[in-house]
Coordinates of C-alpha atoms and ligand atoms in Angstrom, one line a residue:
X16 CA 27.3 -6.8 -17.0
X17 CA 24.5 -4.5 -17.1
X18 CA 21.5 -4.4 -19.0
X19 CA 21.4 -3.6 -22.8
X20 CA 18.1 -3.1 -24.0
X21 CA 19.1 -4.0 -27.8
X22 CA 19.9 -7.7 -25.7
X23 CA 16.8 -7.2 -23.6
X24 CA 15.6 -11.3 -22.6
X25 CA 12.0 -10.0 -21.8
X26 CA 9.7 -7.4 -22.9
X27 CA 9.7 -6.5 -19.6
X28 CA 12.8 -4.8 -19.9
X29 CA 12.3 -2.8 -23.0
X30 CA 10.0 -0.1 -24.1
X31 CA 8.7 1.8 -21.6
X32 CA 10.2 -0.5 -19.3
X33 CA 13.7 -0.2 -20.2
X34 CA 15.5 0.2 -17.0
X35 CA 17.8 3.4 -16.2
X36 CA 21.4 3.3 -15.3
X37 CA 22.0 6.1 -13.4
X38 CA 20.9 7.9 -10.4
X39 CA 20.4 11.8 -10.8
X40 CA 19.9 14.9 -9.1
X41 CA 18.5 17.5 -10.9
X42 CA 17.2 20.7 -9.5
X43 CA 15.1 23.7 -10.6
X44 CA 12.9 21.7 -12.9
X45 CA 11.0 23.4 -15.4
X46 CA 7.4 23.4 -14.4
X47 CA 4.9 24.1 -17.2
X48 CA 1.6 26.0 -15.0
X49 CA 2.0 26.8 -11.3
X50 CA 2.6 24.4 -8.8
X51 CA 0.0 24.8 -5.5
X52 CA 1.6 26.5 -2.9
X53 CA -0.3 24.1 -0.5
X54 CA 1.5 21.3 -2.4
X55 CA 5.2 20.9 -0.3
X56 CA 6.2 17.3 -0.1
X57 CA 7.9 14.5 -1.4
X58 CA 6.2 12.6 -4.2
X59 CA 8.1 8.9 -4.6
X60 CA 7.3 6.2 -6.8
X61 CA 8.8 3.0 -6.3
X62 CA 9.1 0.1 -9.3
X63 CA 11.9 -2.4 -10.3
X64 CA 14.6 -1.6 -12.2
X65 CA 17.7 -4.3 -12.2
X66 CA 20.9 -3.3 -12.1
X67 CA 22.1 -6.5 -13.6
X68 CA 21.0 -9.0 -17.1
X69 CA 18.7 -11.2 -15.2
X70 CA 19.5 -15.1 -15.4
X71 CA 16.9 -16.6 -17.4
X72 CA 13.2 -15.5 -17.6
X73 CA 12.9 -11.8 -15.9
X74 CA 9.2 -10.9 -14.4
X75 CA 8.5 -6.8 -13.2
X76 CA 8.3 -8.5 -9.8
X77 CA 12.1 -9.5 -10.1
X78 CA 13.9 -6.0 -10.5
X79 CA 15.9 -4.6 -8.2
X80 CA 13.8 -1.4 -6.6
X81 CA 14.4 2.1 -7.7
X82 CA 12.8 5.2 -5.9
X83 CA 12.1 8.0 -8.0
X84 CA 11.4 11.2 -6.1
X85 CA 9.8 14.7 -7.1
X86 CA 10.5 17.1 -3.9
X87 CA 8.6 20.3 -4.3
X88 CA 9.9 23.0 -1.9
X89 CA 8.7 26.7 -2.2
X90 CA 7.3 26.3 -5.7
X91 CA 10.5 24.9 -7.0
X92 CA 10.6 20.8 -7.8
X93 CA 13.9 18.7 -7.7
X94 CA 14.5 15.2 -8.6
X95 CA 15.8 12.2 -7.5
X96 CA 16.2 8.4 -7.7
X97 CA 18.6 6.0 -6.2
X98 CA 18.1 2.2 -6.1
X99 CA 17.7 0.3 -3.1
X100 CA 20.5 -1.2 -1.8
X101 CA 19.4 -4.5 -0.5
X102 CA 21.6 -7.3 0.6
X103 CA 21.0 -9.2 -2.7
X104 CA 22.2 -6.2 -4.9
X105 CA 25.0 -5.9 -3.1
X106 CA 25.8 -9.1 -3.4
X107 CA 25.4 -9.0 -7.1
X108 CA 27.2 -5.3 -7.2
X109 CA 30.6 -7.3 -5.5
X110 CA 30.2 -10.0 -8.7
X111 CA 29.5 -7.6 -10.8
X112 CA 26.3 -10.1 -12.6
X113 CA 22.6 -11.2 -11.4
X114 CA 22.7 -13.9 -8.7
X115 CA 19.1 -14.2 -8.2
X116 CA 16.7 -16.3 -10.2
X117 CA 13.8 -14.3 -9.9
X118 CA 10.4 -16.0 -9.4
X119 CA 10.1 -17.7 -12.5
X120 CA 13.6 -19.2 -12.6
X121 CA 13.6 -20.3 -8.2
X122 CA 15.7 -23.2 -9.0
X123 CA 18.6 -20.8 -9.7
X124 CA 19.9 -20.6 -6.3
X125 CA 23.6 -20.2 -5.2
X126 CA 24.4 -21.5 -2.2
X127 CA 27.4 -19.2 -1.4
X128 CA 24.5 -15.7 -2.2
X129 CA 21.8 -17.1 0.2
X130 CA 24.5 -17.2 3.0
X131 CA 25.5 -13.5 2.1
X132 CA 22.2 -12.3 1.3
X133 CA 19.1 -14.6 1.5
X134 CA 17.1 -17.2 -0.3
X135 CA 15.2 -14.0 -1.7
X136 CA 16.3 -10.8 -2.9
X137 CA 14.5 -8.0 -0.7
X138 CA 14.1 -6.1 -3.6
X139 CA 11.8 -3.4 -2.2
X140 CA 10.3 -2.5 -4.8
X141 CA 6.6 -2.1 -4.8
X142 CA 5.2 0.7 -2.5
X143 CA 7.2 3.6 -0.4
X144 CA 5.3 4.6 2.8
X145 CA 6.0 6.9 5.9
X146 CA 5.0 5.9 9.6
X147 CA 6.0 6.8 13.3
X148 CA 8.9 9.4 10.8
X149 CA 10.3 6.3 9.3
X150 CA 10.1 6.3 5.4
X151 CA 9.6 2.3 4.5
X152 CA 10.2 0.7 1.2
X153 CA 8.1 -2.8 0.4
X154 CA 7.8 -6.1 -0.9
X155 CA 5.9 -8.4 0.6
X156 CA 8.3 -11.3 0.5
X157 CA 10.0 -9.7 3.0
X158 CA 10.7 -7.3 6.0
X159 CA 10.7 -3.3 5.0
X160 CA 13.5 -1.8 4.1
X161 CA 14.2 2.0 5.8
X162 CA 15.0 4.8 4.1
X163 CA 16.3 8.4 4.4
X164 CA 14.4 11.5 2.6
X165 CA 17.1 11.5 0.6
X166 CA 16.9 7.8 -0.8
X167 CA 19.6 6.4 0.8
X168 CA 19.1 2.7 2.2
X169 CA 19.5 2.5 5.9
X170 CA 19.0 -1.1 6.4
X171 CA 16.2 -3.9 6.6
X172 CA 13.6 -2.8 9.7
X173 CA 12.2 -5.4 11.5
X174 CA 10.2 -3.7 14.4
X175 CA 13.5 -3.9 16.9
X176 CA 13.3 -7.6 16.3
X177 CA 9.7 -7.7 16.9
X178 CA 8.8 -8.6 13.3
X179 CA 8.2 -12.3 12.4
X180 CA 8.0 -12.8 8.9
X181 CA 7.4 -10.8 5.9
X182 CA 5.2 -7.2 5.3
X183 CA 3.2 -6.7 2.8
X184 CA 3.5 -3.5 0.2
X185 CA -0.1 -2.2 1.2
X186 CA 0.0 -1.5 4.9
X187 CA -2.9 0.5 6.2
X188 CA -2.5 3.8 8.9
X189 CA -5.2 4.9 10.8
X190 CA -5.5 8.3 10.4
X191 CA -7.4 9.1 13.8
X192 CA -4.8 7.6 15.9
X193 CA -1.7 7.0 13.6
X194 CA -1.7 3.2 14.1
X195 CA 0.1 0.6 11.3
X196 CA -2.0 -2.3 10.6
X197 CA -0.4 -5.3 8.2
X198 CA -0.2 -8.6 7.6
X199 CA 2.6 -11.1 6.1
X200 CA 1.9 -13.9 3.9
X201 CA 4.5 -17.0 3.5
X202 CA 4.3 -19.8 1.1
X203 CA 5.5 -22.1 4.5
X204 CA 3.1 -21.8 7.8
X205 CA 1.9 -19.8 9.5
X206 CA 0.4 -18.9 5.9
X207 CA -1.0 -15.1 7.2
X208 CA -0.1 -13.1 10.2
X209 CA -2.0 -9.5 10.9
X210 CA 0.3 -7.0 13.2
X211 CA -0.4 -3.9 14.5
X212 CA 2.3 -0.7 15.0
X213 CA 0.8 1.9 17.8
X214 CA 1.7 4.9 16.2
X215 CA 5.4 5.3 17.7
X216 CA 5.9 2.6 15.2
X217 CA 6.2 0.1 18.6
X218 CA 5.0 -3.8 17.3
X219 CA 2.1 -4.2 19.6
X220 CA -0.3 -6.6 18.4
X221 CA 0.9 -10.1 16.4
X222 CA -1.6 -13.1 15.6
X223 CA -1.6 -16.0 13.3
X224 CA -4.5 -16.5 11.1
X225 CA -5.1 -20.1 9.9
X226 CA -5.5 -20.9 6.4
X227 CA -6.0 -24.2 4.3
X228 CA -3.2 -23.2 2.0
X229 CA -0.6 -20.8 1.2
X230 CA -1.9 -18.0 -0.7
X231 CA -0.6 -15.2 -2.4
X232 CA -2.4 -11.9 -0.7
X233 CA -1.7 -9.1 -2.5
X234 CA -4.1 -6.2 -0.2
X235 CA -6.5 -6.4 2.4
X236 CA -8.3 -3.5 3.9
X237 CA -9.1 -1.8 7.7
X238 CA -12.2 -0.2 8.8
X239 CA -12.8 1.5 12.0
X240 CA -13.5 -1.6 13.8
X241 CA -12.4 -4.5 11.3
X242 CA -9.7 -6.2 9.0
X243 CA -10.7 -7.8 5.8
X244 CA -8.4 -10.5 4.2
X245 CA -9.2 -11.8 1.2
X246 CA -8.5 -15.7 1.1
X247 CA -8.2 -16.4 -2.8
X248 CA -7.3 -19.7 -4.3
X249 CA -4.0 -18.2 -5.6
X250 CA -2.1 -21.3 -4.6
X251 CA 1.7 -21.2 -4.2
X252 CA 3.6 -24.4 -5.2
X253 CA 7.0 -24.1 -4.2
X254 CA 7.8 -28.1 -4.9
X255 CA 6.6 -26.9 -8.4
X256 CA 8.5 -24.2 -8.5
X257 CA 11.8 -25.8 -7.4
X258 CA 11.1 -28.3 -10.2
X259 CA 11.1 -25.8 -13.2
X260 CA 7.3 -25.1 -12.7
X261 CA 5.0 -22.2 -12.0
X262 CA 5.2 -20.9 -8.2
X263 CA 1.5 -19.3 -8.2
X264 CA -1.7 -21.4 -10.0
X265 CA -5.2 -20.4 -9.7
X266 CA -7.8 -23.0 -8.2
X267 CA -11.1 -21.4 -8.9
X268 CA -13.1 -24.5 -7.6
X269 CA -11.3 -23.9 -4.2
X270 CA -13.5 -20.3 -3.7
X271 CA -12.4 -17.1 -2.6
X272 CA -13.3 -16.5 1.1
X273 CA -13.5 -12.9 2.9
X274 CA -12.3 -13.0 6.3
X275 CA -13.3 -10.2 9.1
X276 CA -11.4 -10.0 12.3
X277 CA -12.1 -7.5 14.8
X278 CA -9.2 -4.6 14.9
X279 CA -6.1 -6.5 17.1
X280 CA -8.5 -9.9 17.3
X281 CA -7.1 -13.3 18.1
X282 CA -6.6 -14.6 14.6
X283 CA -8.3 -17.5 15.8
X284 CA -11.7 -15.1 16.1
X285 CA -12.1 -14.5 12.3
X286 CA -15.1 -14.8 10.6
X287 CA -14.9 -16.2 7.2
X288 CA -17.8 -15.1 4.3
X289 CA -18.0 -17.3 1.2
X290 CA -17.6 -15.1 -2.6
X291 CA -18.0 -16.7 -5.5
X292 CA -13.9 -17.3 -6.8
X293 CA -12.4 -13.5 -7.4
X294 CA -9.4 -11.9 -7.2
X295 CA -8.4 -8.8 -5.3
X296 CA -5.3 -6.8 -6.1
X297 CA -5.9 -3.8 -4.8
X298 CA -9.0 -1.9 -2.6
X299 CA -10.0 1.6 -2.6
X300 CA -11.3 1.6 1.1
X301 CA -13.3 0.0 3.3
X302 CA -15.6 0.9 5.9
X303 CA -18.0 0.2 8.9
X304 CA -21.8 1.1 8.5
X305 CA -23.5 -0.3 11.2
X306 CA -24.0 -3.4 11.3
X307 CA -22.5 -4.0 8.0
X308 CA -19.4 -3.2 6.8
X309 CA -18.5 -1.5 2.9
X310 CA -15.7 -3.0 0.9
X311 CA -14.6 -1.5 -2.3
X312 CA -12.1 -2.7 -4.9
X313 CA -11.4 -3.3 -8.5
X314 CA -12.1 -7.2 -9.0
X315 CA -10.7 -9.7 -11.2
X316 CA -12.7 -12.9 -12.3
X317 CA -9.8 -14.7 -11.8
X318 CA -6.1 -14.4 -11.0
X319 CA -4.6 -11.7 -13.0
X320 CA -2.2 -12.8 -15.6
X321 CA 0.6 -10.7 -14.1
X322 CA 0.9 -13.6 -11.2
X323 CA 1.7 -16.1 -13.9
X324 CA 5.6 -16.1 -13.8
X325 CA 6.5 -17.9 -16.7
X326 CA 4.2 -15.9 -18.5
X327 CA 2.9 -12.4 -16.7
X328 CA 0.5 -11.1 -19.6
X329 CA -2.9 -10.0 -18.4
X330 CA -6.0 -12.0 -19.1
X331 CA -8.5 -10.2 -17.2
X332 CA -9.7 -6.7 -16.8
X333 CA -10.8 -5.7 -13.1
X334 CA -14.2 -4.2 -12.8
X335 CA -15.0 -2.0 -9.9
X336 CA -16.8 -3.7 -7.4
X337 CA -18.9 -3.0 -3.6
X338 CA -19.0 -6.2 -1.3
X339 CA -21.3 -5.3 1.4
X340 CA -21.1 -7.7 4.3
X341 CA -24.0 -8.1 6.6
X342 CA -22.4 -9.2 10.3
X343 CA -26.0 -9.7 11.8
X344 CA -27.3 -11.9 8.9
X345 CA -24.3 -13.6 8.3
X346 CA -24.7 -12.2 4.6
X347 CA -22.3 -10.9 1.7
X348 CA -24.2 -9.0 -1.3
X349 CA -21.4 -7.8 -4.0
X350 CA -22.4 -6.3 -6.8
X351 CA -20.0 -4.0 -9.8
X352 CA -20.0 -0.3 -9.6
X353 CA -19.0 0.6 -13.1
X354 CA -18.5 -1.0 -16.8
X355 CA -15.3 0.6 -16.8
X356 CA -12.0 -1.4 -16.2
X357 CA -9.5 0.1 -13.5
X358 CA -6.6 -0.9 -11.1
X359 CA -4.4 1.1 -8.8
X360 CA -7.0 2.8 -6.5
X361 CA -6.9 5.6 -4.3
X362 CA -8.7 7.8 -2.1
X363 CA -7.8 10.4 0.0
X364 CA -5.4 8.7 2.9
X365 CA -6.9 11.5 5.4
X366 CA -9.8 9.0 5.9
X367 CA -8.4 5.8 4.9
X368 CA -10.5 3.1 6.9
X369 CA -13.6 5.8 7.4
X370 CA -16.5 6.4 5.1
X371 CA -14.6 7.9 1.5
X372 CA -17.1 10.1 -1.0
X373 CA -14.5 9.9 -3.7
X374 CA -12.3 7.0 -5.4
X375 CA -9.8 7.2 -7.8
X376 CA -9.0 4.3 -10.4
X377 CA -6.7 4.6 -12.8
X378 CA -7.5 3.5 -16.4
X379 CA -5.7 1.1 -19.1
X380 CA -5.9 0.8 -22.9
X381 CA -5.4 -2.6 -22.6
X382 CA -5.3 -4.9 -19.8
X383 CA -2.0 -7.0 -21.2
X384 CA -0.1 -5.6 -19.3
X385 CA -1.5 -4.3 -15.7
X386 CA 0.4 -1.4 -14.8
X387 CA 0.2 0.6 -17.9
X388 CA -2.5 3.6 -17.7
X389 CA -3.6 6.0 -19.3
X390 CA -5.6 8.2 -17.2
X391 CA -7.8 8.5 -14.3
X392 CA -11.6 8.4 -13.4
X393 CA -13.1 9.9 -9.9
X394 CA -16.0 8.5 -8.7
X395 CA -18.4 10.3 -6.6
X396 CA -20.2 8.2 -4.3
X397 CA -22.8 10.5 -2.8
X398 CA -23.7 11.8 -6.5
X399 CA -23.3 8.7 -8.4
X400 CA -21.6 10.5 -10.9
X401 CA -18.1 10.4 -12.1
X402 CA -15.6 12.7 -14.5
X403 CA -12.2 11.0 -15.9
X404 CA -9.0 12.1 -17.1
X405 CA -7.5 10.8 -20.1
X406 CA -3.6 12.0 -21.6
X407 CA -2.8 12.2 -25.0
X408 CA -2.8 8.9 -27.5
X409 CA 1.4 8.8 -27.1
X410 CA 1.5 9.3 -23.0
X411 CA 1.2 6.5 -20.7
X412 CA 0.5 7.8 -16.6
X413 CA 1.0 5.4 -13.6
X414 CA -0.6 5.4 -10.0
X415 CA -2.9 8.5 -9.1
X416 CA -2.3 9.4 -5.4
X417 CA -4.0 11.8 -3.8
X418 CA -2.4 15.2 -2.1
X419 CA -4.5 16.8 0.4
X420 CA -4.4 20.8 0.5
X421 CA -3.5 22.2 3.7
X422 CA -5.7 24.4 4.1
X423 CA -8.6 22.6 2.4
X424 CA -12.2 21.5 4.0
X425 CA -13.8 19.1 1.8
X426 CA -12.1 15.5 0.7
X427 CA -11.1 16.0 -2.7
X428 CA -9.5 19.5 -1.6
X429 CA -6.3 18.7 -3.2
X430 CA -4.1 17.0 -6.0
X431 CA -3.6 14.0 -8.0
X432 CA -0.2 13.2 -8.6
X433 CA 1.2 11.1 -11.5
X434 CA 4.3 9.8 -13.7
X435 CA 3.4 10.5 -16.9
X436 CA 5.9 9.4 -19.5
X437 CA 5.5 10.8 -23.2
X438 CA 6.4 7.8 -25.9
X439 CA 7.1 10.6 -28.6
X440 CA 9.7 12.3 -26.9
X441 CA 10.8 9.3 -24.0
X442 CA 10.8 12.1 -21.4
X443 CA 8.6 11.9 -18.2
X444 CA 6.6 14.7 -16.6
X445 CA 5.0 14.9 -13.1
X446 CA 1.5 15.5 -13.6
X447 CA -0.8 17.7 -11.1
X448 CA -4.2 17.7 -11.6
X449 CA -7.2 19.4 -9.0
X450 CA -8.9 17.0 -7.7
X451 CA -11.9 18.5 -7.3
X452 CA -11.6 18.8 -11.3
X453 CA -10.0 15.8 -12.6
X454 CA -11.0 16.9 -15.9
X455 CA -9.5 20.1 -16.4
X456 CA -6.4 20.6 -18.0
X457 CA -3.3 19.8 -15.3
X458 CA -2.8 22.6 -13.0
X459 CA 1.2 21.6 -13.4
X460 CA 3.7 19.5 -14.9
X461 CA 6.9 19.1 -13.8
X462 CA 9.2 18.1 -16.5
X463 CA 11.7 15.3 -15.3
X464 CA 14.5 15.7 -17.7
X465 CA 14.4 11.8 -18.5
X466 CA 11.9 8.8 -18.7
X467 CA 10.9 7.0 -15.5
X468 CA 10.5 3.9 -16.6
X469 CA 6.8 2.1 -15.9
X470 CA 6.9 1.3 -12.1
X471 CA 4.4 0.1 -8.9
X472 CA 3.2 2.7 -6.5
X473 CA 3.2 6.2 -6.0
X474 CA 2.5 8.0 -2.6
X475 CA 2.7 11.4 -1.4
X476 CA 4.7 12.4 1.7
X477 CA 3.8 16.1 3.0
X478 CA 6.2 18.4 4.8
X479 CA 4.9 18.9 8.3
Ligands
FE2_513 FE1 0.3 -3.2 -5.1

């Protein structure tokens, strides 16, 4: 039994969302402008799409993953998606039906499936990153999952056994000395753990990090010198779960805390900084200044709706937001950048963890649904100015990521890369814009010949 959208259980598996039920190749795309000829690389954007009608209530987080990839070779583009072939799918593929409950429906286990293929589908569906040559597919329940440049699943990767736990989707890379910094949360202790990956992609540096109670940590952020964790009172209740109940609820009167470690501390050394009760998704960047350190991300007043499982609508709209932490005085000031909502934000990876000039948040019509956009804005931190990027009333765009130029000298030499899907005609078209001049018309678009349905995160992997 696949899906059929006319019988869709969830509006999460209709509209824009409806899933796809094949995997393509399709070459020699038409490309409406010129593509860069700095611009050779893999663009992939990773999201769920299940292969299967989901037992009982279905939530974006659920879906099997699906990589979507856009190569561009010598001014042509191909593309590509296959799912990800986790143990779970495979499982359902050989009973041909969903086995998994999904996160609103946990109760729903089968005995005979979690001996096969764990208590948790690894769906792998969130982000797509590249370290030490291994291309890594996320979701931070779980270990990564490896694949090839050509999308096919080469198994779970687990550090040669070195891993302990889950990864999350948002792992950090140093790009000075090519070092992997991550954490794993669990709902069952230790609650956090921060590793480090020298830039071989050897496990070097593990450490617990002790927290009052089991959070769901979405992001965190690296400087130069530091880790940030944000400890926010997104409480997971598993007993509640089991029993029919929500997994995550938000305990606002429990405060958020912001916890700074020193680059491969003992988790035992962190420092903890009260905020007043916030949510974190996603950050920009972060970085050392001094004695203080920058933090910048879009912030929610309180848990996004999306981490509601029996009901994943959004409440609130995430501001953009500066945390400045003093480590001398012992001091956080925080204060929001801009009256314009945004999620999803990206700078230019090239100086990930160092001072950035430029962010990149994407924009929403509505905040209902959280990974819906519309268009982009780039803000200039040295100007104070900022220039956005909006599509046309019928086109919905998904994560911006940057994609340096070769040959380029400042930061925002380069691209910003997006799925943008047209409502009027259900077809999707790779959108490159100059980053220097996010406001200009795109400098290409690729035309997939089909819809990409709504997914996570986009990244950019260059040819070098
Ligand atoms: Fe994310």
């Amino acid at each position: 039994m696949t899906i059929d959208a006319a019988a869709a259980p969830s509006p999460f598996l209709s509209g824009l969302l409806t899933p796809v039920t094949d995997e393509r190749d399709d070459r020699d795309l038409e490309v409406v402008g010129e593509l860069p000829a700095g611009l050779r690389g893999m663009f992939v954007r990773n999201g769920p799409n299940p292969q299967f009608a989901p037992i009982g209530r279905y939530h974006p987080f659920d879906g099997d993953g699906m990589v979507h990839a856009v190569y561009v070779e010598d001014g042509t583009a191909r593309y590509r998606n296959r799912w990800i072939e986790s143990k779970g799918l495979l499982a359902e593929r050989k009973r041909g039906a969903a086995q998994f409950g999904g996160l609103a429906e946990l109760s729903r286990i089968d005995p005979e499936v979690v001996a096969e293929a764990g208590i948790v589908k690894n769906t792998a569906n969130t982000h797509t990153v590249r370290h030490a040559d291994r291309i890594l597919a996320l979701m931070e329940a779980c270990p990564p999952t490896q694949l090839s440049r050509e999308l096919e699943t080469l198994g779970e990767w687990d550090f040669d056994g070195r891993l302990q736990g889950a990864m999350t989707a948002h792992p950090k890379v140093d790009p000075v000395n090519g070092e992997l910094h991550f954490f794993g949360y669990s709902p069952f202790p230790p609650y956090l753990r921060y590793h480090v990956a020298d830039a071989s992609g050897a496990l070097v540096h593990s450490t617990d990090i002790e927290l009052p109670d089991p959070v769901m940590m979405h992001d965190f952020a690296l400087t130069e010198h530091h880790v940030l964790f944000l400890d926010a009172p997104a409480l997971f209740d598993v007993h509640a779960a089991m029993a029919g109940g929500p997994l995550v609820r938000w305990e606002p009167e429990q405060g958020t805390r912001l916890g700074v470690l020193a680059r491969r501390g003992d988790g035992a050394s962190i420092r903890w900084f009260e905020l007043d009760p916030s949510y974190v998704v996603h950050v920009f960047n972060a970085w050392d200044d001094g004695e203080r350190i920058e933090l910048r991300a879009p912030r929610f007043a309180a848990m996004p709706g999306g981490f509601a499982f029996d009901n994943p609508t959004g409440r609130e709209a995430p501001m953009p937001w500066r945390w400045s932490i003093d480590l001398a005085a012992g001091t956080v000031h925080d204060e929001q950048t801009d009256d314009r909502a945004g999620e999803f934000p990206r700078v230019n990876d090239q100086l990930a963890s160092r001072r950035t000039r430029y962010l990149y948040n994407c924009q929403a019509r509505t905040w209902e649904f959280e990974f819906e956009f519309h268009g982009v804005v780039k803000y200039d931190l040295d100007a104070d100015t900022s220039q956005a990027r909006h599509y046309a009333p019928s086109e919905v765009s998904g994560e911006h990521v940057f994609a340096p130029d070769p040959d380029g000298t400042a930061e925002d030499d380069g691209w910003l890369l997006s799925f943008v899907t047209d409502r009027a005609t259900d077809t999707t078209d790779l959108v490159v814009l100059d980053a220097r001049d996010v406001a200009a018309e795109p400098v290409a678009r690729v035309r997939i010949p089909r819809r990409v349905p709504i997914g996570f995160h986009a990244n950019w992997l260059p040819d070098r």
